[in-house]
Coordinates of C-alpha atoms in Angstrom, one line a residue:
X1 CA 20.8 -10.7 -24.7
X2 CA 22.0 -13.9 -23.1
X3 CA 24.6 -15.5 -20.9
X4 CA 27.3 -12.9 -21.6
X5 CA 25.3 -10.4 -19.5
X6 CA 25.4 -12.7 -16.5
X7 CA 29.1 -13.4 -17.0
X8 CA 29.7 -9.6 -17.2
X9 CA 28.3 -9.2 -13.7
X10 CA 30.7 -11.9 -12.4
X11 CA 33.7 -10.8 -14.3
X12 CA 33.3 -7.0 -14.4
X13 CA 36.6 -5.2 -13.6
X14 CA 37.2 -3.2 -10.5
X15 CA 36.8 0.6 -10.7
X16 CA 38.6 1.8 -13.8
X17 CA 37.8 5.5 -13.6
X18 CA 38.8 7.9 -10.9
X19 CA 36.0 8.1 -8.3
X20 CA 34.1 5.2 -9.9
X21 CA 33.0 2.4 -7.5
X22 CA 33.2 -1.3 -8.1
X23 CA 29.4 -1.4 -8.5
X24 CA 29.5 1.5 -11.0
X25 CA 32.1 -0.3 -13.0
X26 CA 29.9 -3.4 -13.1
X27 CA 27.0 -1.3 -14.4
X28 CA 29.0 0.3 -17.2
X29 CA 30.0 -3.2 -18.4
X30 CA 26.4 -4.3 -18.3
X31 CA 25.2 -1.2 -20.0
X32 CA 27.8 -1.5 -22.8
X33 CA 26.4 -4.9 -23.7
X34 CA 22.7 -3.8 -24.0
X35 CA 21.1 -2.9 -27.3
X36 CA 18.8 0.1 -27.5
X37 CA 15.8 -2.2 -27.4
X38 CA 17.1 -3.9 -24.3
X39 CA 17.6 -0.6 -22.6
X40 CA 14.1 0.5 -23.5
X41 CA 12.7 -2.7 -22.0
X42 CA 14.4 -1.9 -18.7
X43 CA 12.2 1.2 -18.5
X44 CA 9.0 -0.9 -18.6
X45 CA 7.2 -2.6 -15.7
X46 CA 4.4 -4.8 -17.0
X47 CA 1.7 -7.2 -15.8
X48 CA 0.2 -10.2 -17.4
X49 CA -3.0 -12.3 -17.0
X50 CA -3.1 -15.7 -15.4
X51 CA -1.6 -17.6 -12.5
X52 CA 1.0 -19.5 -14.6
X53 CA 3.6 -18.3 -17.0
X54 CA 2.0 -19.4 -20.3
X55 CA 3.6 -19.1 -23.7
X56 CA 2.0 -15.8 -24.6
X57 CA 3.2 -14.2 -21.4
X58 CA 6.7 -15.6 -21.9
X59 CA 6.8 -14.3 -25.4
X60 CA 5.7 -10.8 -24.3
X61 CA 8.2 -10.6 -21.4
X62 CA 11.1 -11.7 -23.6
X63 CA 10.1 -9.6 -26.6
X64 CA 10.1 -6.4 -24.6
X65 CA 13.1 -7.3 -22.5
X66 CA 11.1 -5.9 -19.5
X67 CA 12.9 -4.5 -16.5
X68 CA 10.0 -5.2 -14.1
X69 CA 7.0 -7.4 -13.6
X70 CA 4.1 -6.5 -11.3
X71 CA 1.8 -9.3 -10.0
X72 CA -1.7 -8.5 -8.9
X73 CA -4.5 -10.5 -7.3
X74 CA -5.4 -11.9 -10.7
X75 CA -2.0 -13.7 -10.7
X76 CA -2.1 -15.0 -7.1
X77 CA -4.1 -17.8 -5.6
X78 CA -1.8 -18.8 -2.7
X79 CA 1.6 -18.4 -1.4
X80 CA 2.8 -21.7 -2.9
X81 CA 1.4 -20.8 -6.3
X82 CA 2.9 -17.3 -6.2
X83 CA 6.3 -18.6 -5.2
X84 CA 6.2 -21.2 -8.0
X85 CA 5.3 -18.4 -10.5
X86 CA 8.1 -16.2 -9.3
X87 CA 10.6 -19.1 -9.6
X88 CA 9.4 -19.5 -13.2
X89 CA 10.0 -15.8 -13.8
X90 CA 13.5 -16.1 -12.4
X91 CA 14.2 -19.1 -14.7
X92 CA 12.9 -17.2 -17.7
X93 CA 15.4 -14.5 -17.1
X94 CA 18.4 -16.7 -16.2
X95 CA 21.5 -15.3 -17.8
X96 CA 19.8 -12.0 -18.5
X97 CA 19.1 -8.8 -16.6
X98 CA 16.8 -10.0 -13.8
X99 CA 13.5 -8.1 -13.5
X100 CA 12.0 -6.4 -10.5
X101 CA 9.2 -8.8 -9.4
X102 CA 6.9 -6.4 -7.6
X103 CA 3.7 -6.6 -5.6
X104 CA 1.4 -4.2 -3.7
X105 CA 1.5 -5.9 -0.3
X106 CA 0.6 -2.9 1.9
X107 CA -1.7 -4.5 4.4
X108 CA -5.3 -3.5 5.3
X109 CA -7.4 -3.2 2.2
X110 CA -4.4 -3.6 -0.2
X111 CA -3.0 -7.2 -0.1
X112 CA -2.3 -9.6 -2.9
X113 CA -1.2 -12.7 -0.8
X114 CA -3.3 -13.5 2.2
X115 CA -2.3 -17.0 3.4
X116 CA 1.4 -16.9 4.5
X117 CA 2.9 -13.5 4.8
X118 CA 2.4 -11.2 7.9
X119 CA -0.7 -9.2 7.1
X120 CA -0.3 -5.7 8.3
X121 CA -3.7 -4.5 9.6
X122 CA -3.0 -1.2 7.6
X123 CA -0.5 1.6 7.6
X124 CA -3.0 3.7 9.6
X125 CA -3.2 1.0 12.2
X126 CA 0.6 1.5 12.7
X127 CA -0.1 5.2 12.9
X128 CA -2.5 4.5 15.7
X129 CA 0.2 2.7 17.6
X130 CA 2.7 5.6 17.0
X131 CA 5.4 3.0 17.6
X132 CA 8.7 3.1 15.7
X133 CA 9.6 -0.3 17.0
X134 CA 6.4 -1.9 15.6
X135 CA 6.9 0.0 12.3
X136 CA 10.5 -1.3 12.1
X137 CA 9.4 -4.9 12.9
X138 CA 6.5 -4.6 10.4
X139 CA 8.8 -3.5 7.6
X140 CA 11.3 -6.2 8.4
X141 CA 8.7 -8.9 8.5
X142 CA 7.1 -7.7 5.2
X143 CA 10.5 -7.8 3.5
X144 CA 11.4 -11.2 4.8
X145 CA 8.1 -12.8 4.0
X146 CA 7.9 -11.4 0.4
X147 CA 11.5 -12.4 -0.2
X148 CA 10.7 -16.0 0.8
X149 CA 7.9 -16.0 -1.9
X150 CA 10.4 -14.8 -4.5
X151 CA 9.4 -11.2 -4.7
X152 CA 12.2 -8.6 -4.7
X153 CA 10.2 -5.3 -4.7
X154 CA 7.3 -4.1 -2.6
X155 CA 5.2 -1.2 -3.9
X156 CA 4.7 0.0 -0.3
X157 CA 4.4 1.8 1.9
X158 CA 2.2 4.8 1.2
X159 CA 4.0 7.8 2.9
X160 CA 1.8 10.6 1.8
X161 CA -0.4 12.3 4.4
X162 CA -4.1 11.4 4.9
X163 CA -5.5 14.9 4.7
X164 CA -9.0 14.1 3.3
X165 CA -10.6 11.0 4.6
X166 CA -13.0 11.0 1.7
X167 CA -10.2 10.3 -0.7
X168 CA -10.6 6.7 -1.8
X169 CA -7.1 6.4 -3.0
X170 CA -5.4 7.1 0.3
X171 CA -7.7 6.2 3.2
X172 CA -6.1 3.8 5.7
X173 CA -3.2 3.2 3.4
X174 CA -1.5 6.3 4.9
X175 CA 0.0 6.3 8.4
X176 CA -1.9 9.5 9.3
X177 CA -2.1 13.2 8.9
X178 CA 0.9 14.4 11.1
X179 CA 4.0 15.0 8.9
X180 CA 6.3 14.3 11.8
X181 CA 4.6 11.1 12.8
X182 CA 4.3 9.8 9.2
X183 CA 8.0 10.6 8.6
X184 CA 9.0 8.8 11.8
X185 CA 7.0 5.6 11.1
X186 CA 7.7 5.5 7.4
X187 CA 11.4 5.8 8.1
X188 CA 11.3 2.9 10.5
X189 CA 9.2 0.7 8.3
X190 CA 11.4 1.3 5.2
X191 CA 14.6 0.8 7.3
X192 CA 13.2 -2.6 8.3
X193 CA 12.0 -3.5 4.8
X194 CA 15.2 -2.4 2.9
X195 CA 17.2 -4.0 5.6
X196 CA 16.0 -7.4 4.2
X197 CA 17.2 -6.4 0.7
X198 CA 13.6 -5.9 -0.4
X199 CA 13.5 -3.1 -3.0
X200 CA 11.1 -0.5 -1.5
X201 CA 8.9 1.9 -3.4
X202 CA 7.4 4.7 -1.3
X203 CA 4.3 6.3 -2.8
X204 CA 2.7 8.5 -4.1
X205 CA 4.7 11.7 -4.9
X206 CA 3.6 14.5 -4.7
X207 CA 0.7 13.2 -2.7
X208 CA -3.1 13.6 -3.1
X209 CA -3.2 16.6 -0.7
X210 CA -6.7 17.7 0.3
X211 CA -8.3 16.4 -2.9
X212 CA -11.2 13.9 -2.6
X213 CA -10.9 12.7 -6.2
X214 CA -9.8 9.1 -7.0
X215 CA -7.1 9.3 -9.6
X216 CA -8.1 5.8 -10.9
X217 CA -11.2 7.6 -12.3
X218 CA -10.2 11.3 -12.9
X219 CA -7.4 13.7 -12.5
X220 CA -7.3 15.4 -9.0
X221 CA -6.3 19.0 -9.0
X222 CA -4.6 20.2 -5.8
X223 CA -5.1 23.8 -4.7
X224 CA -2.0 23.7 -2.5
X225 CA 0.8 26.3 -2.9
X226 CA 4.5 25.4 -3.1
X227 CA 4.9 26.1 0.6
X228 CA 2.0 23.9 1.6
X229 CA 3.2 21.1 -0.5
X230 CA 6.7 21.3 1.0
X231 CA 5.1 20.9 4.4
X232 CA 3.4 17.7 3.1
X233 CA 6.7 16.5 1.7
X234 CA 8.4 16.2 5.1
X235 CA 8.1 12.3 5.0
X236 CA 9.6 12.2 1.5
X237 CA 12.4 14.5 2.5
X238 CA 13.2 12.3 5.6
X239 CA 13.2 9.1 3.5
X240 CA 15.4 10.6 0.8
X241 CA 17.9 11.6 3.4
X242 CA 17.8 8.1 4.8
X243 CA 18.5 6.4 1.5
X244 CA 15.2 5.4 -0.1
X245 CA 15.3 3.0 -3.0
X246 CA 12.4 4.3 -5.1
X247 CA 9.4 6.5 -5.3
X248 CA 6.1 6.0 -7.2
X249 CA 4.4 9.0 -8.7
X250 CA 0.8 10.2 -8.2
X251 CA -1.4 11.2 -11.1
X252 CA -2.4 14.6 -9.6
X253 CA -2.1 18.1 -10.9
X254 CA -0.6 20.8 -8.8
X255 CA -1.0 24.0 -11.0
X256 CA 0.4 26.4 -8.4
X257 CA 3.8 24.6 -8.7
X258 CA 3.8 23.3 -12.3
X259 CA 1.9 26.3 -13.8
X260 CA 0.0 23.8 -16.0
X261 CA -2.6 21.0 -15.7
X262 CA -0.2 18.1 -16.3
X263 CA -0.4 15.1 -14.0
X264 CA 2.7 15.1 -11.7
X265 CA 3.7 11.8 -13.4
X266 CA 4.2 13.7 -16.7
X267 CA 5.4 17.1 -15.2
X268 CA 9.1 18.1 -15.6
X269 CA 8.6 20.8 -12.9
X270 CA 7.3 18.3 -10.3
X271 CA 9.5 15.3 -11.1
X272 CA 12.7 17.0 -12.5
X273 CA 12.3 20.3 -10.7
X274 CA 10.9 19.4 -7.3
X275 CA 11.6 15.7 -6.7
X276 CA 15.0 15.5 -8.4
X277 CA 16.1 19.1 -8.0
X278 CA 14.7 20.6 -4.8
X279 CA 14.4 17.4 -2.8
X280 CA 17.5 15.9 -4.2
X281 CA 16.2 12.4 -4.9
X282 CA 18.7 10.3 -6.9
X283 CA 16.9 6.9 -6.7
X284 CA 14.5 5.2 -9.0
X285 CA 11.2 7.0 -10.0
X286 CA 8.4 4.6 -11.0
X287 CA 5.1 5.9 -12.4
X288 CA 1.8 4.7 -11.1
X289 CA -0.3 2.8 -13.7
X290 CA -0.5 4.8 -17.0
X291 CA -3.8 3.1 -17.6
X292 CA -5.5 5.0 -14.8
X293 CA -8.1 7.5 -16.0
X294 CA -6.2 10.4 -14.6
X295 CA -3.7 9.9 -17.4
X296 CA -5.4 7.6 -20.0
X297 CA -8.4 9.9 -20.1
X298 CA -6.3 12.5 -22.0
X299 CA -3.0 10.9 -23.0
X300 CA -2.2 7.9 -25.2
X301 CA -0.1 5.3 -23.3
X302 CA 2.9 5.7 -25.6
X303 CA 3.0 9.4 -25.5
X304 CA 2.4 9.4 -21.7
X305 CA 5.4 7.0 -21.3
X306 CA 7.7 9.3 -23.3
X307 CA 6.5 12.3 -21.4
X308 CA 7.1 10.6 -18.0
X309 CA 10.7 9.7 -19.0
X310 CA 11.2 13.3 -20.2
X311 CA 9.8 14.6 -16.9
X312 CA 12.3 12.6 -14.8
X313 CA 10.8 9.1 -14.3
X314 CA 12.9 6.0 -14.9
X315 CA 10.3 3.3 -15.3
X316 CA 6.7 3.3 -16.5
X317 CA 4.0 0.9 -15.2
X318 CA 1.7 -0.6 -17.8
X319 CA 0.2 -3.7 -16.2
X320 CA -3.1 -4.4 -17.9
X321 CA -3.8 -4.2 -21.7
X322 CA -1.5 -6.0 -24.1
X323 CA -1.8 -3.4 -26.8
X324 CA -0.7 -0.7 -24.3
X325 CA 2.6 -2.5 -23.7
X326 CA 3.2 -2.6 -27.5
X327 CA 2.3 1.0 -27.8
X328 CA 4.6 2.1 -25.0
X329 CA 7.6 0.1 -26.4
X330 CA 7.1 1.4 -29.9
X331 CA 6.7 5.0 -28.7
X332 CA 9.9 4.9 -26.6
X333 CA 11.8 3.5 -29.5
X334 CA 10.4 6.1 -31.9
X335 CA 11.2 8.9 -29.5
X336 CA 14.9 7.9 -29.5
X337 CA 15.1 7.3 -33.2
X338 CA 13.5 10.7 -33.9
X339 CA 15.7 12.5 -31.3
X340 CA 12.9 13.3 -28.8
X341 CA 14.7 11.2 -26.2
X342 CA 18.5 10.9 -26.4
X343 CA 20.1 7.5 -25.8
X344 CA 22.2 9.3 -23.1
X345 CA 18.9 10.2 -21.3
X346 CA 17.8 6.5 -21.5
X347 CA 21.2 5.5 -20.1
X348 CA 20.7 7.7 -17.1
X349 CA 17.6 5.7 -16.1
X350 CA 19.0 2.3 -17.0
X351 CA 22.0 3.0 -14.8
X352 CA 19.8 3.8 -11.9
X353 CA 17.7 0.6 -12.4
X354 CA 20.7 -1.6 -12.8
X355 CA 22.5 -0.1 -9.8
X356 CA 19.4 -0.8 -7.7
X357 CA 19.1 -4.3 -8.9
X358 CA 22.8 -4.9 -8.2
X359 CA 22.5 -3.2 -4.7
X360 CA 19.6 -5.4 -3.7
X361 CA 21.0 -8.7 -4.9
X362 CA 18.7 -9.4 -7.8
X363 CA 21.6 -11.0 -9.7
X364 CA 22.0 -13.6 -7.0
X365 CA 20.0 -16.9 -7.3
X366 CA 17.1 -17.7 -5.0
X367 CA 17.3 -20.4 -2.4
X368 CA 15.4 -23.5 -3.4
X369 CA 11.7 -23.2 -2.8
X370 CA 11.6 -26.1 -0.3
X371 CA 14.1 -24.3 1.9
X372 CA 12.3 -21.0 1.7
X373 CA 8.9 -22.7 2.5
X374 CA 10.2 -23.8 5.9
X375 CA 10.2 -20.2 7.1
X376 CA 6.7 -19.2 5.8
X377 CA 4.5 -17.8 8.5
X378 CA 7.2 -17.1 11.0
X379 CA 6.1 -13.4 11.4
X380 CA 2.4 -13.9 11.8
X381 CA 2.4 -13.3 15.6
X382 CA 3.3 -9.7 14.8
X383 CA -0.1 -9.2 13.2
X384 CA -1.7 -9.6 16.6
X385 CA 0.8 -7.3 18.4
X386 CA 0.1 -4.5 15.9
X387 CA -3.7 -5.0 15.8
X388 CA -3.8 -4.9 19.6
X389 CA -1.7 -1.8 19.9
X390 CA -3.8 0.0 17.2
X391 CA -7.2 -0.6 18.9
X392 CA -8.7 2.8 19.5
X393 CA -11.6 3.4 21.8
X394 CA -13.2 6.7 21.0
X395 CA -16.4 6.5 23.1
X396 CA -17.5 4.5 26.1
X397 CA -20.6 6.0 27.8
X398 CA -21.2 4.9 31.3
X399 CA -18.4 2.3 31.0
X400 CA -20.5 0.0 28.8
X401 CA -17.3 -1.7 27.7
X402 CA -16.2 -4.3 28.6
X403 CA -19.6 -5.9 28.0
X404 CA -20.8 -7.6 31.1
X405 CA -21.4 -11.4 30.9
X406 CA -25.2 -11.2 31.7
X407 CA -25.9 -8.8 28.8
X408 CA -27.8 -10.3 25.8
X409 CA -26.1 -9.3 22.6
X410 CA -27.3 -9.0 19.0
X411 CA -24.3 -8.8 16.6
X412 CA -24.7 -7.4 13.1
X413 CA -21.8 -7.4 10.6
X414 CA -20.8 -8.7 7.2
X415 CA -17.4 -9.6 8.6
X416 CA -17.9 -13.0 10.2
X417 CA -15.0 -13.3 12.6
X418 CA -16.2 -10.6 14.9
X419 CA -19.7 -12.1 15.1
X420 CA -18.5 -15.7 15.5
X421 CA -16.1 -14.9 18.4
X422 CA -18.8 -12.9 20.3
X423 CA -21.3 -15.7 19.7
X424 CA -18.9 -18.3 21.0
X425 CA -18.1 -16.5 24.2
X426 CA -21.4 -14.8 25.1
X427 CA -25.2 -15.2 24.6
X428 CA -25.1 -13.4 21.3
X429 CA -27.2 -13.8 18.2
X430 CA -25.5 -12.9 15.0
X431 CA -27.0 -11.5 11.8
X432 CA -25.7 -10.2 8.5
X433 CA -25.9 -6.4 8.6
X434 CA -27.7 -6.5 5.3
X435 CA -30.6 -8.4 6.9
X436 CA -32.1 -5.3 8.4
X437 CA -32.6 -3.8 4.9
X438 CA -34.5 -6.7 3.4
X439 CA -37.6 -5.6 1.5
X440 CA -40.6 -7.6 2.7
X441 CA -44.1 -7.0 4.0
X442 CA -43.4 -9.2 6.9
X443 CA -41.9 -7.8 10.1
X444 CA -38.1 -7.8 10.0
X445 CA -37.0 -10.5 12.4
X446 CA -33.4 -9.1 12.6
X447 CA -34.7 -5.7 13.7
X448 CA -37.1 -7.4 16.2
X449 CA -34.2 -9.3 17.8
X450 CA -32.1 -6.1 17.9
X451 CA -34.9 -4.4 19.8
X452 CA -35.1 -7.2 22.3
X453 CA -31.3 -7.4 23.0
X454 CA -29.6 -5.5 25.8
X455 CA -26.8 -4.4 23.5
X456 CA -26.6 -4.3 19.7
X457 CA -23.0 -4.6 18.4
X458 CA -22.4 -3.5 14.8
X459 CA -19.3 -4.2 12.8
X460 CA -19.1 -1.4 10.2
X461 CA -16.7 -1.8 7.2
X462 CA -18.3 0.2 4.4
X463 CA -20.1 3.5 3.8
X464 CA -22.8 1.5 2.1
X465 CA -23.7 -0.1 5.4
X466 CA -24.6 3.2 7.1
X467 CA -28.4 3.0 6.3
X468 CA -28.5 -0.4 8.0
X469 CA -26.7 1.0 11.0
X470 CA -29.1 3.9 11.3
X471 CA -32.0 1.5 11.2
X472 CA -30.5 -0.5 14.1
X473 CA -29.8 2.6 16.0
X474 CA -33.5 3.5 16.0
X475 CA -34.4 0.3 17.9
X476 CA -31.3 -0.5 20.0
X477 CA -31.4 -0.1 23.8
X478 CA -27.6 0.2 23.8
X479 CA -25.4 0.5 20.7
X480 CA -21.8 -0.5 20.2
X481 CA -20.1 0.2 16.9
X482 CA -16.8 -1.3 15.8
X483 CA -15.5 0.5 12.7
X484 CA -13.5 -2.1 10.8
X485 CA -11.8 0.3 8.4
X486 CA -11.5 3.9 7.4
X487 CA -12.1 6.6 10.1
X488 CA -14.1 8.4 7.4
X489 CA -17.0 6.3 8.5
X490 CA -17.1 8.1 11.8
X491 CA -18.7 11.1 10.1
X492 CA -21.9 9.2 9.3
X493 CA -22.6 7.6 12.6
X494 CA -25.9 8.0 14.5
X495 CA -25.9 10.2 17.6
X496 CA -26.9 7.5 20.0
X497 CA -23.7 5.3 19.8
X498 CA -22.8 4.3 23.3
X499 CA -19.4 2.8 22.6
X500 CA -17.2 3.2 19.6
X501 CA -14.1 1.1 18.7
X502 CA -11.9 1.5 15.7
X503 CA -9.6 -1.2 14.2
X504 CA -8.5 0.5 10.8
X505 CA -9.0 -2.8 9.0
X506 CA -11.5 -5.6 8.3
X507 CA -8.9 -8.4 8.2
X508 CA -9.4 -11.4 10.4
X509 CA -6.8 -10.5 13.1
X510 CA -8.2 -6.9 13.8
X511 CA -11.7 -8.4 14.1
X512 CA -10.4 -11.0 16.5
X513 CA -8.7 -8.4 18.8
X514 CA -11.7 -6.2 18.6
X515 CA -13.9 -9.0 20.0
X516 CA -11.4 -9.5 22.7
X517 CA -11.5 -5.8 23.6
X518 CA -15.3 -5.8 23.8
X519 CA -15.1 -8.6 26.3
X520 CA -12.3 -6.9 28.3
X521 CA -9.6 -9.4 27.4
X522 CA -7.3 -6.8 25.9
X523 CA -6.9 -3.0 26.3
X524 CA -7.4 -0.2 23.8
X525 CA -4.1 1.7 23.7
X526 CA -4.4 3.2 20.1
X527 CA -4.9 6.9 19.4
X528 CA -6.5 8.5 16.3
X529 CA -3.7 9.3 13.7
X530 CA -6.2 11.6 11.9
X531 CA -9.0 13.9 12.9
X532 CA -12.3 12.2 12.1
X533 CA -15.9 13.1 12.7
X534 CA -16.2 14.8 16.1
X535 CA -12.9 13.3 17.3
X536 CA -9.6 15.2 17.2
X537 CA -6.2 13.9 16.1
X538 CA -4.7 12.0 19.0
X539 CA -8.0 11.0 20.7
X540 CA -8.2 7.6 22.3
X541 CA -9.4 6.0 25.6
X542 CA -8.3 3.1 27.7
X543 CA -10.8 0.5 28.9
X544 CA -9.3 1.2 32.3
X545 CA -11.0 4.3 33.8
X546 CA -7.9 5.8 35.4
X547 CA -6.2 6.2 32.0
X548 CA -9.4 7.0 30.2
X549 CA -9.3 10.1 28.0
X550 CA -5.6 10.2 27.5
X551 CA -4.8 11.6 24.1
X552 CA -1.8 11.3 21.9
X553 CA -0.7 14.9 22.4
X554 CA -0.3 13.9 26.1
X555 CA 1.7 10.9 25.0
X556 CA 4.2 12.6 22.6
X557 CA 2.1 12.8 19.4
X558 CA 3.3 15.9 17.5
X559 CA 0.0 17.5 16.4
X560 CA 1.6 19.9 14.0

């Protein structure tokens, strides 16, 4: 496969069949020039090790004629390095079918590049704002920034519902638990992101439901009925109607629909029957990683890849082990030769992939890196707007917040921005949260200072930090907790918390605006997009007493 493919794109004839569009005619010309091996390569999205395109990686990408490449944190040190790597990938495929160059840049806990693009505090932070305008701007900014770095596909956003906060896969990656709100915000975000020509992959279908199991480690089994799952699929339905590019599958079992224990990724009833048939999705279906234990614990990678294509997927993701890529390519080839997969079935998926690549401009050259670099960071101000709008005050006994200037503060957190800002602006001592758990026969100085302070402020970002928080709660005169992440942490808090603030992320900007709120420099307009602990969906308070206690259902949040 070489230059003739690129020429075919430029010189493809106008529509030659009745009802065939110009783009479809282009695709048929491209398809006619691909060998079986090249078609099979289009069905593969792979990863590779390292931050440069070495000879081994080049050889692998060319040998398998891959249709997609996914970069992870192991591949990315900085924006400049990532952009140079992506430029090298474009050059490698010059004159050939260009690959999707994908990344998981969701925001919050899931970011791969952290020095130039706009860093979304998290999807759940957007949920706390309940703002279509901010969601639209976030999607637009994300698409623009990733495009400037040479990416053409974002594996985001997560559009499934957050129905069990103990589920480590979903967490703050979801906008929230309300189907209507998640549909509204995900539609706006994706409209913004696709509007920049960034290929958008919404995930994960059919969703993780009420399961608490992490599909990276085991196969979750959902107990939901078909009717219950359709209620959870409202966001997917809305996005399909809007014109969504692609959907990523979830490795979950839904036996009351599929009547078996197959992961959805491998299930003809869930992918072909429900997603393709009942929901009418005609875009690209990409699997989640076939190397996750929910699949790899029972199915060999090659067989899983064939099963996924049989079920209705178009592209399989095998990012990690080199031997798995080899196994998948050989298995797909053998399945066609042996008649398990017809070449006509392969062509159906390749057409979808090529059409999406043509639609999103992948065959067009990138602007020179020096020109793109001039625009880096132009959207960073949006981070602060979203983080401020998401700040959610859940509790404020006796109007402890804003913290009065004369109060002596002791700040405990592993996230340093919050502590440093409070120490700069107030008489505040700062300690690592872990310091209160040190094992020593000597008196614990950090606990002593906490007991002497007027107010103890704790930045909480992990469930592993709860024992330290409870130890501080036992000695604190007044206790302020800033939850820098998942609302699931609200369930384990001590009873004597006087003020409680939620940011939905431990990134630097949410920490900074949290410090501002504690000092009264910014308000707290956010509302809980999920029920958590003792707090209902839609709960949130303003620092200003006259609006205190206003909840989202009073402000247009559909609680259904």
